[in-house]
Amino acid sequence: MLLEIQGLGMDFPQGGLFSKSTLRALNDVSLNIAAGEAVALVGESGSGKSTLAKLVAGLQMASRGEIRFNGAPRADAARDDIQMVFQNPFASLNPVHDIRHHLERPLKLYGLNKPGALKELLEKVGLDESYLTRFPHELSGGQRQRVAIARALAPKPKLLLADEPTSMLDVSSRMDILQLLGRLRKETGVGLLFVTHDLAAARWLCDRILVLYAGQVMEMAASDTLLRAPKHPYTQLLLAAATHGVSLETKLPAKPGRANTIDPTPGCPFQNRCLQALSECSHTTPTLVGSEHQVACHLESR
Ligand SMILES: Nc1ncnc2c1ncn2[C@@H]1O[C@H](COP(=O)(O)OP(=O)(O)OP(=O)(O)O)[C@@H](O)[C@H]1O
Ligand SMILES: [Mg+2]
């Protein structure tokens, strides 16, 4: 297995120095990604998607749980094996350096700077050598994101983490970058963890979709299955929001308090917004059941 995540948890202290409150950004998340597989991480803002990606990237240390890469602890993974592409390609490229600098550095660092390597790398992402002397501000958002992807691919990683790589782009660049990622998956066999708000993009690009809510896995299944027959009321709501423009908030009762502070109200984190909530939802936290199609919802065991 390329990536094995077991019981991952992440807590952040909240409310300043003298506050004892803690935000549970991730709670008991488990996920496996096979070599070459692509998994999408969806869920509304604050659900913990970026936190999960950052933990896998090794940018933050988890509070609990384990991440293994190629059968060994994450900390032992070669630095070049897991690469990340961020949301904002302007912030991730250095404005004072040209594109050559951005791409040559990782190639040199990993001893891959052979003749023709730069050209090959640019071609992979649909750019040519004329871009080498250009600076980030001379590029469109889509072109910048191509450079960021090329840089991430330079060390030939086995796993690419892409945190909303298209959300700051206009619609046509968004399609371009999605298609590029799809092509690169096929050509390089790189595994992908794709963070997105876009369910259609998730389905198009990824084999499986994992739905996070308040730092917990609500549902996980093959992309087609999840979107055709979503089981969790939250997934159903996300889908309705995407296909019929239903607001994530207006049709539902107001959300009292935060769903994922430590010592939260017992029961399902989604109970206060769930139109199908049962009495047990307010006192027992549903566990994730199923193997191919996993769901954490009391309705499932009815
Ligand atoms: N370094 C941090 N310190 C304190 N709290 C944090 C930190 N990073 C994230 N959080 C909190 O953890 C929760 C999850 O954040 P995260 O960035 O993972 O959400 P997200 O799903 O990526 O949201 P978005 O879709 O808006 O990017 C949020 O409530 C956030 O405020
Ligand atoms: Mg995020």
PDB file of C-alpha atoms in Angstrom, residues 5-12 22-31 41-42 46-56 60-65 67 193 210-217 258-262:
ATOM      1  CA  ILE A   5      -3.504   6.435   7.411  1.00  0.00           C
ATOM      2  CA  GLN A   6      -4.770   4.948  10.663  1.00  0.00           C
ATOM      3  CA  GLY A   7      -6.745   6.729  13.387  1.00  0.00           C
ATOM      4  CA  LEU A   8      -5.338  10.130  12.532  1.00  0.00           C
ATOM      5  CA  GLY A   9      -6.223  13.015  14.822  1.00  0.00           C
ATOM      6  CA  MET A  10      -5.190  16.647  14.986  1.00  0.00           C
ATOM      7  CA  ASP A  11      -6.002  19.107  17.761  1.00  0.00           C
ATOM      8  CA  PHE A  12      -5.347  22.838  17.716  1.00  0.00           C
ATOM      9  CA  THR A  22      -9.188  22.843  21.762  1.00  0.00           C
ATOM     10  CA  LEU A  23     -10.335  22.435  18.216  1.00  0.00           C
ATOM     11  CA  ARG A  24     -10.403  18.859  17.008  1.00  0.00           C
ATOM     12  CA  ALA A  25      -9.568  19.492  13.351  1.00  0.00           C
ATOM     13  CA  LEU A  26      -9.295  15.778  12.576  1.00  0.00           C
ATOM     14  CA  ASN A  27     -10.757  12.885  14.521  1.00  0.00           C
ATOM     15  CA  ASP A  28      -9.929   9.228  13.919  1.00  0.00           C
ATOM     16  CA  VAL A  29      -9.424   9.425  10.154  1.00  0.00           C
ATOM     17  CA  SER A  30      -8.311   6.259   8.381  1.00  0.00           C
ATOM     18  CA  LEU A  31      -7.604   5.977   4.681  1.00  0.00           C
ATOM     19  CA  LEU A  41     -11.147  14.775  -0.217  1.00  0.00           C
ATOM     20  CA  VAL A  42     -14.358  16.793  -0.139  1.00  0.00           C
ATOM     21  CA  GLY A  46     -13.085  24.019   7.910  1.00  0.00           C
ATOM     22  CA  SER A  47     -13.814  20.288   7.651  1.00  0.00           C
ATOM     23  CA  GLY A  48     -10.101  19.432   7.928  1.00  0.00           C
ATOM     24  CA  LYS A  49      -9.136  18.716   4.313  1.00  0.00           C
ATOM     25  CA  SER A  50      -5.991  20.845   4.255  1.00  0.00           C
ATOM     26  CA  THR A  51      -5.007  19.631   7.709  1.00  0.00           C
ATOM     27  CA  LEU A  52      -5.090  16.044   6.454  1.00  0.00           C
ATOM     28  CA  ALA A  53      -3.050  16.965   3.362  1.00  0.00           C
ATOM     29  CA  LYS A  54      -0.500  18.835   5.503  1.00  0.00           C
ATOM     30  CA  LEU A  55      -0.087  15.887   7.856  1.00  0.00           C
ATOM     31  CA  VAL A  56       0.528  13.560   4.911  1.00  0.00           C
ATOM     32  CA  GLN A  60       2.618  19.283  10.542  1.00  0.00           C
ATOM     33  CA  MET A  61       2.817  16.546  13.158  1.00  0.00           C
ATOM     34  CA  ALA A  62      -0.368  14.662  14.034  1.00  0.00           C
ATOM     35  CA  SER A  63      -1.724  14.671  17.584  1.00  0.00           C
ATOM     36  CA  ARG A  64      -2.740  11.006  17.271  1.00  0.00           C
ATOM     37  CA  GLY A  65      -2.629   8.133  14.834  1.00  0.00           C
ATOM     38  CA  ILE A  67       0.754   7.569   8.682  1.00  0.00           C
ATOM     39  CA  LEU A 193      -4.792  13.003  -2.934  1.00  0.00           C
ATOM     40  CA  LEU A 210     -13.853  10.689   0.969  1.00  0.00           C
ATOM     41  CA  VAL A 211     -16.347  13.078   2.579  1.00  0.00           C
ATOM     42  CA  LEU A 212     -15.112  14.892   5.684  1.00  0.00           C
ATOM     43  CA  TYR A 213     -17.310  16.783   8.111  1.00  0.00           C
ATOM     44  CA  ALA A 214     -15.999  18.433  11.273  1.00  0.00           C
ATOM     45  CA  GLY A 215     -12.773  16.461  10.939  1.00  0.00           C
ATOM     46  CA  GLN A 216     -14.463  13.065  10.663  1.00  0.00           C
ATOM     47  CA  VAL A 217     -15.032  10.693   7.792  1.00  0.00           C
ATOM     48  CA  ARG A 258     -18.949  24.284  16.763  1.00  0.00           C
ATOM     49  CA  ALA A 259     -19.246  20.690  15.743  1.00  0.00           C
ATOM     50  CA  ASN A 260     -15.649  19.814  16.380  1.00  0.00           C
ATOM     51  CA  THR A 261     -14.465  21.404  19.587  1.00  0.00           C
ATOM     52  CA  ILE A 262     -13.210  18.917  22.158  1.00  0.00           C
TER      53      ILE A 262
END
